[in-house]
Coordinates of C-alpha atoms in Angstrom, one line a residue:
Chain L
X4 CA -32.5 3.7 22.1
X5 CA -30.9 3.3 18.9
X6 CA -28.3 0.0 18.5
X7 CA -24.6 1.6 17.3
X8 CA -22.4 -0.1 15.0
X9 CA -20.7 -2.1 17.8
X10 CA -24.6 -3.1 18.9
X11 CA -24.5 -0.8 21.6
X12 CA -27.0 1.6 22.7
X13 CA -26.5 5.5 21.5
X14 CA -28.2 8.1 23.0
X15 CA -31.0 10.2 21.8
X16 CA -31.3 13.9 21.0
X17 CA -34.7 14.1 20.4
X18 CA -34.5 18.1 19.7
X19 CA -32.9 17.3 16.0
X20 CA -34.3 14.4 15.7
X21 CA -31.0 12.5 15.6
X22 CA -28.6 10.0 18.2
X23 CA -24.9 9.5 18.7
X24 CA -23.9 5.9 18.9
X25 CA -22.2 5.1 22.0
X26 CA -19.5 3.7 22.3
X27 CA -17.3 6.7 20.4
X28 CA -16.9 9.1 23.2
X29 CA -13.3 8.2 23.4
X30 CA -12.8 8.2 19.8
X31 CA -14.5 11.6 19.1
X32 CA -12.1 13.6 22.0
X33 CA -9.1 11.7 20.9
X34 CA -9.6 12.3 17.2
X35 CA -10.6 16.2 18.4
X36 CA -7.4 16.1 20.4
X37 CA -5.5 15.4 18.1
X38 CA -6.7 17.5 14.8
X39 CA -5.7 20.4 17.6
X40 CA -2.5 19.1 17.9
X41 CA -2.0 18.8 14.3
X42 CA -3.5 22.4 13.6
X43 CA -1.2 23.6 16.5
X44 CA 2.0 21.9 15.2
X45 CA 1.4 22.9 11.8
X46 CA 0.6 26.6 12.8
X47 CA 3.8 27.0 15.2
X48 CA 6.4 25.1 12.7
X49 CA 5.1 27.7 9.5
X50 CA 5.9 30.3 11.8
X51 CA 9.2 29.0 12.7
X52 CA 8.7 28.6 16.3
X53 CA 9.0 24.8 16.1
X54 CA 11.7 23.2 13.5
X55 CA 11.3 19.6 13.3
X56 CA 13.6 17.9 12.0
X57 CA 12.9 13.9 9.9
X58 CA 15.8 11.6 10.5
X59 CA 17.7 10.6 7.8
X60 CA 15.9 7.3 5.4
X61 CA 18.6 5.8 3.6
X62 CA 16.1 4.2 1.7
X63 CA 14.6 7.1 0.2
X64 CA 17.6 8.9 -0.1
X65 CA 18.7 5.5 -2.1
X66 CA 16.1 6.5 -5.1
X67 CA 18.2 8.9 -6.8
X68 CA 21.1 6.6 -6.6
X69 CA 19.1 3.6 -8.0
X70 CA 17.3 6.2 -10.9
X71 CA 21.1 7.1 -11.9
X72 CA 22.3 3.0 -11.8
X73 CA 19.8 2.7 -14.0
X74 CA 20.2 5.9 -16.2
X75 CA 24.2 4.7 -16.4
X76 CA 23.0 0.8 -17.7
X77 CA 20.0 2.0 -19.8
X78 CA 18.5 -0.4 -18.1
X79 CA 14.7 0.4 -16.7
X80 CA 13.5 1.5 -13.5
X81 CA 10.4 -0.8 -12.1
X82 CA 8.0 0.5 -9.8
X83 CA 5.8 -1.7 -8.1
X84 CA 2.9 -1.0 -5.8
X85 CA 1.6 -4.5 -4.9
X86 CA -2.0 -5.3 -4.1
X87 CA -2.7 -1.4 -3.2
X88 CA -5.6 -0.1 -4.3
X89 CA -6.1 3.8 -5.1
X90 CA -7.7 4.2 -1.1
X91 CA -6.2 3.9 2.6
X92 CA -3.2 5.8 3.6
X93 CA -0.7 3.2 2.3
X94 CA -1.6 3.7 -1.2
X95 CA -1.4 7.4 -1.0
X96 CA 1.7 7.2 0.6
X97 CA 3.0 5.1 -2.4
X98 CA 1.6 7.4 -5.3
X99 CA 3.4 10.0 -3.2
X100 CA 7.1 8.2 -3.9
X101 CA 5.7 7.3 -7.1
X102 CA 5.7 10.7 -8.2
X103 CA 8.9 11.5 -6.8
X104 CA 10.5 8.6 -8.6
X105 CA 8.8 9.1 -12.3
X106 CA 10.3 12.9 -11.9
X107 CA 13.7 11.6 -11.1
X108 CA 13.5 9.2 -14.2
X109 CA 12.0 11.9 -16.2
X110 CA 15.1 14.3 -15.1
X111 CA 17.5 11.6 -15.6
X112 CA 15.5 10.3 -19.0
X113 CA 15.3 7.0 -17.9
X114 CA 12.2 4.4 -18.4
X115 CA 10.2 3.2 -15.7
X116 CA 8.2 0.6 -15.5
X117 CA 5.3 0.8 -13.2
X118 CA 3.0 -2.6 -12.6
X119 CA 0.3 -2.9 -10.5
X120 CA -2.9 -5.1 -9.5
X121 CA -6.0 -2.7 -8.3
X122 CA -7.3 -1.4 -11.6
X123 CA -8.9 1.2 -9.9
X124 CA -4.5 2.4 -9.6
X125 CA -4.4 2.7 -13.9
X126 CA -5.9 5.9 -14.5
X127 CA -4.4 8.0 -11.7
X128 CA -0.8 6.8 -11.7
X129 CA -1.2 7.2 -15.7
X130 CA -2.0 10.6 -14.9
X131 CA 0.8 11.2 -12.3
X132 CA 3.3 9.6 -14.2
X133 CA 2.5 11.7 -17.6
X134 CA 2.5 14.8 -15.3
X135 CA 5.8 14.0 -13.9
X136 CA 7.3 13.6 -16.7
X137 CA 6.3 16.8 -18.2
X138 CA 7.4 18.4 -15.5
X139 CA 10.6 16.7 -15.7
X140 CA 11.6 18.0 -19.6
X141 CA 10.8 14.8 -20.4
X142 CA 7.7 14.1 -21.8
X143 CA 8.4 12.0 -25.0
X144 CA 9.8 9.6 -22.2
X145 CA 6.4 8.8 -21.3
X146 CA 5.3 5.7 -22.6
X147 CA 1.7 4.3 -22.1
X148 CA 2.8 0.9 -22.5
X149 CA 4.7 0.7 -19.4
X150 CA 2.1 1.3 -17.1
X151 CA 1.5 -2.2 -16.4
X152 CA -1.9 -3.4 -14.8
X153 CA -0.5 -7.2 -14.7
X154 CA -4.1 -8.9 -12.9
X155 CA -6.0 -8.6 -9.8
X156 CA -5.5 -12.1 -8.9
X157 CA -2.7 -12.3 -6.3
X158 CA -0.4 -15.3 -8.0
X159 CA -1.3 -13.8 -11.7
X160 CA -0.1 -10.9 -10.8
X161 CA 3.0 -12.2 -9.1
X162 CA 3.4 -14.4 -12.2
X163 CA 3.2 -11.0 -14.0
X164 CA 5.9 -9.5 -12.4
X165 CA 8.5 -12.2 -12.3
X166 CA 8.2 -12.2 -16.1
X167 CA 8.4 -8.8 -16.5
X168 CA 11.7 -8.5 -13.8
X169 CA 13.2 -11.1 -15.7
X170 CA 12.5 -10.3 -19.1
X171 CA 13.0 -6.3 -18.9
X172 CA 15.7 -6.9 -16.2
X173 CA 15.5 -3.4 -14.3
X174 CA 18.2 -1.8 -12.5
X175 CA 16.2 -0.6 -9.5
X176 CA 13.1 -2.4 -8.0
X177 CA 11.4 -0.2 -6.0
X178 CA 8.5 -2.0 -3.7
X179 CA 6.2 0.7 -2.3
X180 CA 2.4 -0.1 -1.1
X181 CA 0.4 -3.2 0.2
X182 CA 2.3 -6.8 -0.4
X183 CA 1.4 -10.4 0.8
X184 CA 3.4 -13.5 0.3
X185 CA 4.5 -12.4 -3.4
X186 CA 6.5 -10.3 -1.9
X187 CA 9.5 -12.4 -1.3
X188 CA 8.8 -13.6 -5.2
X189 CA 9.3 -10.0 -6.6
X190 CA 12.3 -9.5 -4.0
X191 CA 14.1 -12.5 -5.2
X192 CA 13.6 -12.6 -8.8
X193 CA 15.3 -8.8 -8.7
X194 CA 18.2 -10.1 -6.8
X195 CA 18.7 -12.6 -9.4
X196 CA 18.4 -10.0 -12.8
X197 CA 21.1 -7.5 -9.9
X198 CA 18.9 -4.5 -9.4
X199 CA 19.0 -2.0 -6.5
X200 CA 16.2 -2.9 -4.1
X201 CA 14.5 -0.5 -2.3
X202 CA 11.1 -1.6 -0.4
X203 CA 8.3 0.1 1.9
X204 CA 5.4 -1.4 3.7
X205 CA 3.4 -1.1 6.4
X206 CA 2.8 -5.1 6.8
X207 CA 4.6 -6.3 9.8
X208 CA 4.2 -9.9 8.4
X209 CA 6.0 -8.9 4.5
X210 CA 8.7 -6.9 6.2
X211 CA 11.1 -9.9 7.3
X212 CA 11.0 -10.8 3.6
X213 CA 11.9 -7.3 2.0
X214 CA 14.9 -6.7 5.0
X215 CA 16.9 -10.2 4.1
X216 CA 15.5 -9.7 0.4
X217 CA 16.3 -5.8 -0.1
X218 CA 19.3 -3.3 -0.3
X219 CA 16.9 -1.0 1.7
X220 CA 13.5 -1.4 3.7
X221 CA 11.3 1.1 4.7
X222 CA 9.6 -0.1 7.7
X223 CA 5.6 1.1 8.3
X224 CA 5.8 4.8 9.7
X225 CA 9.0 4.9 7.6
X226 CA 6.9 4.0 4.4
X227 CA 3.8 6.7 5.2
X228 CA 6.3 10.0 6.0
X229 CA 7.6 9.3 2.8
X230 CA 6.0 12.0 0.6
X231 CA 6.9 14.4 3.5
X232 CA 10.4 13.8 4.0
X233 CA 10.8 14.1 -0.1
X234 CA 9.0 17.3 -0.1
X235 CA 10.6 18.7 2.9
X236 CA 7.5 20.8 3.0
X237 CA 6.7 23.3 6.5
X238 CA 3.3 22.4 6.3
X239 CA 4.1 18.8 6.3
X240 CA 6.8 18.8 8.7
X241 CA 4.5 19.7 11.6
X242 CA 2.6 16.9 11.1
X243 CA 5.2 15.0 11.6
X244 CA 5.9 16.9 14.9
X245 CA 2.5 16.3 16.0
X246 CA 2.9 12.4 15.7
X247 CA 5.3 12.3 18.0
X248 CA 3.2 14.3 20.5
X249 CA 0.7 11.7 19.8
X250 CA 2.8 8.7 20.3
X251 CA 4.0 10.4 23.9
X252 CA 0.0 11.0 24.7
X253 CA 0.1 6.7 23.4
X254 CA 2.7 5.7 25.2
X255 CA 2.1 7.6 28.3
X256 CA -1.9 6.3 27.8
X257 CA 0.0 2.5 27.6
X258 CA 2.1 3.4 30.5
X259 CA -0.6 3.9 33.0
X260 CA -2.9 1.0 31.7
X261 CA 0.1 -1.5 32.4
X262 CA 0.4 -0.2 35.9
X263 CA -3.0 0.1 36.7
X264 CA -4.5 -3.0 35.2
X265 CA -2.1 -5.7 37.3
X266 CA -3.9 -3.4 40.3
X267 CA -7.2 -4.3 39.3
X268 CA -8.1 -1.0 38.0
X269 CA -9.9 -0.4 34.8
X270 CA -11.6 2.7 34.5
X271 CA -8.9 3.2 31.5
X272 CA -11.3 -0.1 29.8
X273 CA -14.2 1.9 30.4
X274 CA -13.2 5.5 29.3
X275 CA -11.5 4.3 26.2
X276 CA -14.4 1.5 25.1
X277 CA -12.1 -1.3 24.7
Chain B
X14 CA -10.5 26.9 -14.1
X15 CA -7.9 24.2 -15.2
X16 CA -6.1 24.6 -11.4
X17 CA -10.2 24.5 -10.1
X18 CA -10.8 21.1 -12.1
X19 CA -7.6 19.6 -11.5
X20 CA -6.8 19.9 -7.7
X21 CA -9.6 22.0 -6.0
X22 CA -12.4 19.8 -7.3
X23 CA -11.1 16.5 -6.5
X24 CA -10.0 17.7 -2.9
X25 CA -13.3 19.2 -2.2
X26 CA -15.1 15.8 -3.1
X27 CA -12.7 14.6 -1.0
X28 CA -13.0 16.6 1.9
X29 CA -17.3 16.3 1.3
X30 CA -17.0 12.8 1.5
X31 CA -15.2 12.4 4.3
X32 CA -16.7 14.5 6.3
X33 CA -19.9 12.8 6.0
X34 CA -18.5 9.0 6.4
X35 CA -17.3 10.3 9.6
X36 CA -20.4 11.5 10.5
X37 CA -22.2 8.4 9.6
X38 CA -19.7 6.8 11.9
X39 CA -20.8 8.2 14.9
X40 CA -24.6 9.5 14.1
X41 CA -27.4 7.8 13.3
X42 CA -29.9 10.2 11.0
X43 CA -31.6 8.2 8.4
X44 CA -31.0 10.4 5.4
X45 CA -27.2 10.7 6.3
X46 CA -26.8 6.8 6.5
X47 CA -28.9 5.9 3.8
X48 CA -26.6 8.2 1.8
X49 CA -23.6 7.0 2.4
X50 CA -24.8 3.7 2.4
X51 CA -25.7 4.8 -1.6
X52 CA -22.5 6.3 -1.7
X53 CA -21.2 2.8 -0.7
X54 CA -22.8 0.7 -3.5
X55 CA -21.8 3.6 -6.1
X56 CA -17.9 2.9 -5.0
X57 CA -18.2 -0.7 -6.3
X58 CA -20.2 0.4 -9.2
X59 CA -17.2 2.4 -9.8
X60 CA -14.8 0.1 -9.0
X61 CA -16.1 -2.2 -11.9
X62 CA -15.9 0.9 -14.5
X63 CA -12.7 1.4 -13.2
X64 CA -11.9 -2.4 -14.3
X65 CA -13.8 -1.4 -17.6
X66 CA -11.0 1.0 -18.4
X67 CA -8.5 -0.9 -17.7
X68 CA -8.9 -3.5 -19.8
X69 CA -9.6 -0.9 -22.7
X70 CA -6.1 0.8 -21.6
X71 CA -4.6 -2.9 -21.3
X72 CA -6.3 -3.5 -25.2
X73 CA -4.7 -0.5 -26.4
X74 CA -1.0 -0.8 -25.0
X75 CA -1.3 -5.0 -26.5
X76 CA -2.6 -3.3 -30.0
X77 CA -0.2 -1.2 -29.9
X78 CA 2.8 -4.2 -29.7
X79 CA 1.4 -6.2 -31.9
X80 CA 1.7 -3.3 -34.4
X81 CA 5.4 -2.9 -33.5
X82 CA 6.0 -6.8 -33.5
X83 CA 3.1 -9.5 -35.4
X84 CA 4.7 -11.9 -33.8
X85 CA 4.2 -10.8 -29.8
X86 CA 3.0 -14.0 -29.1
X87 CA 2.1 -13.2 -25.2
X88 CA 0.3 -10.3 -26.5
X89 CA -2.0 -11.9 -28.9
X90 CA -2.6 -14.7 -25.8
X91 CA -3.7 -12.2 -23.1
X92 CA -6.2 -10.1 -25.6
X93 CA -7.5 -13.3 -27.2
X94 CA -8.0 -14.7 -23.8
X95 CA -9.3 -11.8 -22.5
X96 CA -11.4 -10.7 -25.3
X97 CA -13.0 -14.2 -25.6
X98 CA -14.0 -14.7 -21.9
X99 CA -15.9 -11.4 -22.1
X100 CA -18.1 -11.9 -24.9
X101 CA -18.7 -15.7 -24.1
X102 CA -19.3 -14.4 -20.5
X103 CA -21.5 -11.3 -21.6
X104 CA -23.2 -14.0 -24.9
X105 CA -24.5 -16.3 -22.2
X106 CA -25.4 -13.9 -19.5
X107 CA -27.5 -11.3 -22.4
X108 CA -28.9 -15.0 -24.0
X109 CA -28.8 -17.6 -21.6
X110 CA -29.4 -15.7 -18.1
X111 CA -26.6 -17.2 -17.0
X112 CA -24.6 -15.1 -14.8
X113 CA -20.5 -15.5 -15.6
X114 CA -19.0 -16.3 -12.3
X115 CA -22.1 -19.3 -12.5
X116 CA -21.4 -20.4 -16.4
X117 CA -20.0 -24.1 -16.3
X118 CA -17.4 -23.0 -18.9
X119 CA -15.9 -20.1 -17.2
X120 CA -16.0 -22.3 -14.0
X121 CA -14.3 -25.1 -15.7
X122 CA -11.6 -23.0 -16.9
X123 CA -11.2 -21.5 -13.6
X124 CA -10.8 -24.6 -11.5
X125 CA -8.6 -26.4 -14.4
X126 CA -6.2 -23.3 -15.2
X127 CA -6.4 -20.2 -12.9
X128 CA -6.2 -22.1 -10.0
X129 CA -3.8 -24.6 -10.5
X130 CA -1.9 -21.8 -12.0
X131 CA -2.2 -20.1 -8.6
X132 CA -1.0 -22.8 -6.7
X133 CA 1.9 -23.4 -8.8
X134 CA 2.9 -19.8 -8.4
X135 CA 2.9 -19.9 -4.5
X136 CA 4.9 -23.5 -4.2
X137 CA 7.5 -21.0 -6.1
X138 CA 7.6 -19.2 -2.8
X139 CA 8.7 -22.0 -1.0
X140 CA 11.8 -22.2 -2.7
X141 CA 12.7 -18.3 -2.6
X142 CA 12.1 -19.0 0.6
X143 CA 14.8 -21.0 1.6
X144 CA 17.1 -18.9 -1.4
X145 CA 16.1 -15.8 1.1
X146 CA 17.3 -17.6 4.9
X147 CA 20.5 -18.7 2.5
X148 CA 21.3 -15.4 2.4
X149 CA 20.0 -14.2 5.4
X150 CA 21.3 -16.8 8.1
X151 CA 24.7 -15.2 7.7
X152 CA 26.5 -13.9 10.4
X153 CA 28.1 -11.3 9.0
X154 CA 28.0 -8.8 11.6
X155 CA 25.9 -8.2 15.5
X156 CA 22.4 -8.1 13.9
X157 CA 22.6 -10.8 11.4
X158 CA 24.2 -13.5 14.5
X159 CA 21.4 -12.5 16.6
X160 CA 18.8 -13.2 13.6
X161 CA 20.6 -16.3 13.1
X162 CA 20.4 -17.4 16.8
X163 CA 16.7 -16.5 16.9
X164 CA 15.7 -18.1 13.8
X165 CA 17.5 -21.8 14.6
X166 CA 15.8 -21.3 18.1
X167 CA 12.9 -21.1 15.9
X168 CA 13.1 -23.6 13.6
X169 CA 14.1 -26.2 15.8
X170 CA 11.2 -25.1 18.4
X171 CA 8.9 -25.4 15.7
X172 CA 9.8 -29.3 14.2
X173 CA 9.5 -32.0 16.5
X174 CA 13.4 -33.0 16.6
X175 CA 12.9 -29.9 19.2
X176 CA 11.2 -31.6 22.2
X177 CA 14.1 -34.7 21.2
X178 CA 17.0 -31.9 21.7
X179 CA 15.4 -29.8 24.8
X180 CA 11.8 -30.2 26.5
X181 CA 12.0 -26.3 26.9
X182 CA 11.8 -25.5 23.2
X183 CA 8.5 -25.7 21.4
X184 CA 7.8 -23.3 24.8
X185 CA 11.1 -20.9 24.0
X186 CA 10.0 -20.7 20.6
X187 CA 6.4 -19.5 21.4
X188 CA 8.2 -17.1 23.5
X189 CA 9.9 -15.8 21.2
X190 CA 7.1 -15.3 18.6
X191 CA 4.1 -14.0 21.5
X192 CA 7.1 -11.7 23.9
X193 CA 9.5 -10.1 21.7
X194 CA 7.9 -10.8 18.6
X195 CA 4.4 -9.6 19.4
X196 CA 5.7 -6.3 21.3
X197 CA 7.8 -5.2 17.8
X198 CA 4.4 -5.8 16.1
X199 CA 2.2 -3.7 18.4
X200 CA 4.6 -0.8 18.0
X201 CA 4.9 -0.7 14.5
X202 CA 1.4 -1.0 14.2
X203 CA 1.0 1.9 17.0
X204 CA 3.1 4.2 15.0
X205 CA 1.3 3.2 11.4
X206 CA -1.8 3.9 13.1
X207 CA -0.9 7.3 13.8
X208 CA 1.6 8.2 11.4
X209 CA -1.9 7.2 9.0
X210 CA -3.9 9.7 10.9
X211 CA -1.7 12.3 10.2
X212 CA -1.2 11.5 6.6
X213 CA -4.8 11.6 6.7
X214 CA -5.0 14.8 7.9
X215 CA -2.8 16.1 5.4
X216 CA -5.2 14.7 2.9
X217 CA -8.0 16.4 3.8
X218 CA -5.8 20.0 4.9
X219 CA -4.7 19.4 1.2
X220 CA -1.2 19.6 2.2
X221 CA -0.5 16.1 0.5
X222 CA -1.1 16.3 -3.1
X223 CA 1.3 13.6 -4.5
X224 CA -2.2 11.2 -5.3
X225 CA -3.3 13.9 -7.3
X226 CA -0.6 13.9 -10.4
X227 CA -0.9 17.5 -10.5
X228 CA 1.9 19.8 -10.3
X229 CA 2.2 22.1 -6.9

């Protein structure tokens, strides 16, 4: 018997020579289950069987707004993605409405200013910025210099951004990505230079901070189904479709273990490996 | 072959990659775990180069300042700052053995300006703090009285004029934060959880290609 990660047994298939850890039977059908779902939903919404349909996000919708505020002040448009580095889904998420927002400054020639703390963020937002605004007829509006990688220290970087908010006073602040206590730092120092604040995070603990702080605030799953809701895209759409299956097969799942563990039944425990 | 370099390429490391942390996950076969246990070192050895190039890319976009303006004074402090840390760290480390996060010097300069500097920067948040519930403890409309009801519960359950007031409050308060406050928290992180795996599986479909920086 070979230990799993959790330090429980696995079992052996001695015919390839290799084991499955135990302890991720539940994980395995769920995670099969669902890339079905997700194949399924994507499948029937191309064809046009299913049309799902996002619910309107004032806060995204409140980007092309803020980009134009900003065009009208020539004043600069600041993008910040917070402590994210270039992996998990939050920071993918973010380079997604990055991308939307350099194009819309790139349409509406206006500068933005994008700062940062992961250095492993430079390169590929360099990248998608420069490509964004080429593909906006706008590529002299690309400047190097305002790709900002401020520190990777949490305070140095929010000292960073404070002085840049209040020394390049932006008309739009746009929060997207991962965000600890600074966050109420950046938030307040762009109240106090008047720009349009639009935030998105997936940390339950920052989001109090951005909602009193910010004109608009993306709230977790708001934040992740930005890119999609931008793009608009089929393909993308039934993803979204299939989430919701997945939160009814959640809910339902949470339903029956509230019922059935008061009775002293736990078979859910064991089948799921909690 | 740019449109192969560009997007297939990186989504097909991509895709590689994950398949086999996934596998790793759940099987155990020496070659495959040894692998991505390689694979796992060569991440933070590329997490330092990617640190490398940013502090060329930050050396550049400085230069390039102080050739508009001599006198960018917060320029020439970050690259001489920078600059000299590196080669005294790198000087003692190639001459002395001494590895940098152990030198004295850079130690002393740590304790005695980075983290004082730190702690200054997060007593700051303590005032924006109470700017923030100056603004917020409005009641402006149904939401915002509610907030304000809930958050003087809080307060007041939370400093020890509480118990003076009502006996029941410390206990209302921690009511508040492990009942209503606790459920909000489990479904936002239920529906990040999954709204993740989906965005996931985009990734790896290659139906999200915003990361990429390409055009579609």
């Amino acid at each position: 018997m070979i230990p799993s990660r959790k330090g429980e047994e696995s079992v052996e298939i001695a015919s390839v020579g290799q084991a499955l850890r135990t302890g991720y039977n539940a994980t395995i059908v769920f995670t099969l289950v669902i890339m079905v779902l997700i194949a399924l939903s994507i499948y029937l919404t191309v064809r046009g069987v299913l049309k799902p349909k996002i619910r309107r996000l004032p806060g995204i919708d409140a980007i092309d707004e803020a980009i134009g505020r900003a065009t009208e002040l020539r004043r600069p448009v600041h993008f910040c993605m917070g402590q994210s580095g270039i992996s998990g889904s939050v920071a993918l998420a973010a380079l997604a409405v990055l991308r939307y927002t350099a194009r819309k400054c790139a349409e509406m020639k206006s500068r933005l200013i994008f700062s940062f703390a992961a250095a492993s963020v430079n390169t590929v937002a360099a990248d998608l910025i420069k490509q964004a605004y080429i593909e906006g007829n706008y590529p002299e509006g690309y400047r190097p210099e305002d790709i900002r990688w401020l520190s990777e220290r949490q305070f140095a970087y929010s000292a960073g951004v404070l002085g840049l908010v209040l020394r390049e006073k932006p008309a739009a602040n746009l929060f997207f990505g991962f965000f600890m206590g600074e966050a109420l730092l950046f938030a307040e120092s762009g109240y106090r230079v008047g720009a349009i604040q639009i935030a998105g995070t997936t940390m339950s603990i920052v989001v109090p901070f951005f909602v009193v702080s910010c004109d608009y605030t993306l709230i977790s799953e708001e934040m992740i189904i930005a890119g999609t809701y931008i793009s608009q895209e089929p393909h993308q759409l039934g993803t979204i479709q299939a989430q919701d299956y997945m939160r009814l097969i959640g809910l339902t799942i949470l339903g029956i273990g509230c019922v059935l563990t008061p009775l002293g039944i736990k078979f859910l425990y064991d089948i799921l490996g909690v | 072959m740019s449109l192969m370099f560009k997007r297939y390429v990186p989504w097909g490391i991509l895709v590689a990659m994950t398949s086999m942390v996934a596998a790793d996950t759940i099987i155990v076969q020496t070659d495959l775990n040894n692998m991505i246990k390689s694979a796992t070192t060569a991440l933070s050895i590329i997490g330092s180069f990617a640190v490398m190039v940013s502090v060329i890319l930050l050396t550049r976009s400085h230069a390039g300042k102080i050739r508009k303006n001599k006198l960018a004074v917060e320029s020439w402090t970050l690259l001489g700052c920078m600059w000299v840390m590196i080669i005294y760290g790198l000087y003692r480390f190639i001459f002395a053995g001494v590895r940098p996060i152990a030198e004295p010097t850079i130690q002393y300069i740590f304790n005695a300006i980075v983290a004082p500097g730190d702690s200054t920067v997060y007593a700051l948040l303590y005032f924006v703090i109470a700017s923030a519930c100056y603004r917020a403890f409005r009641a402006k409309n149904m939401r915002s009285l509610i907030l304000l009801i809930v958050g003087i519960v809080f307060i007041i359950g939370r400093a020890p004029i509480g118990q003076l007031l009502y006996v029941g409050m410390p206990d209302l308060a921690n009511w508040i934060l492990n009942v209503p406050g606790a459920a909000m928290v489990k479904a936002l992180l239920l529906a990040e959880v999954i709204s993740s795996f989906a965005l996931n599986i985009r990734v790896l479909l290659g139906q999200e290609r915003g990361w990429m920086g390409r055009g579609d």
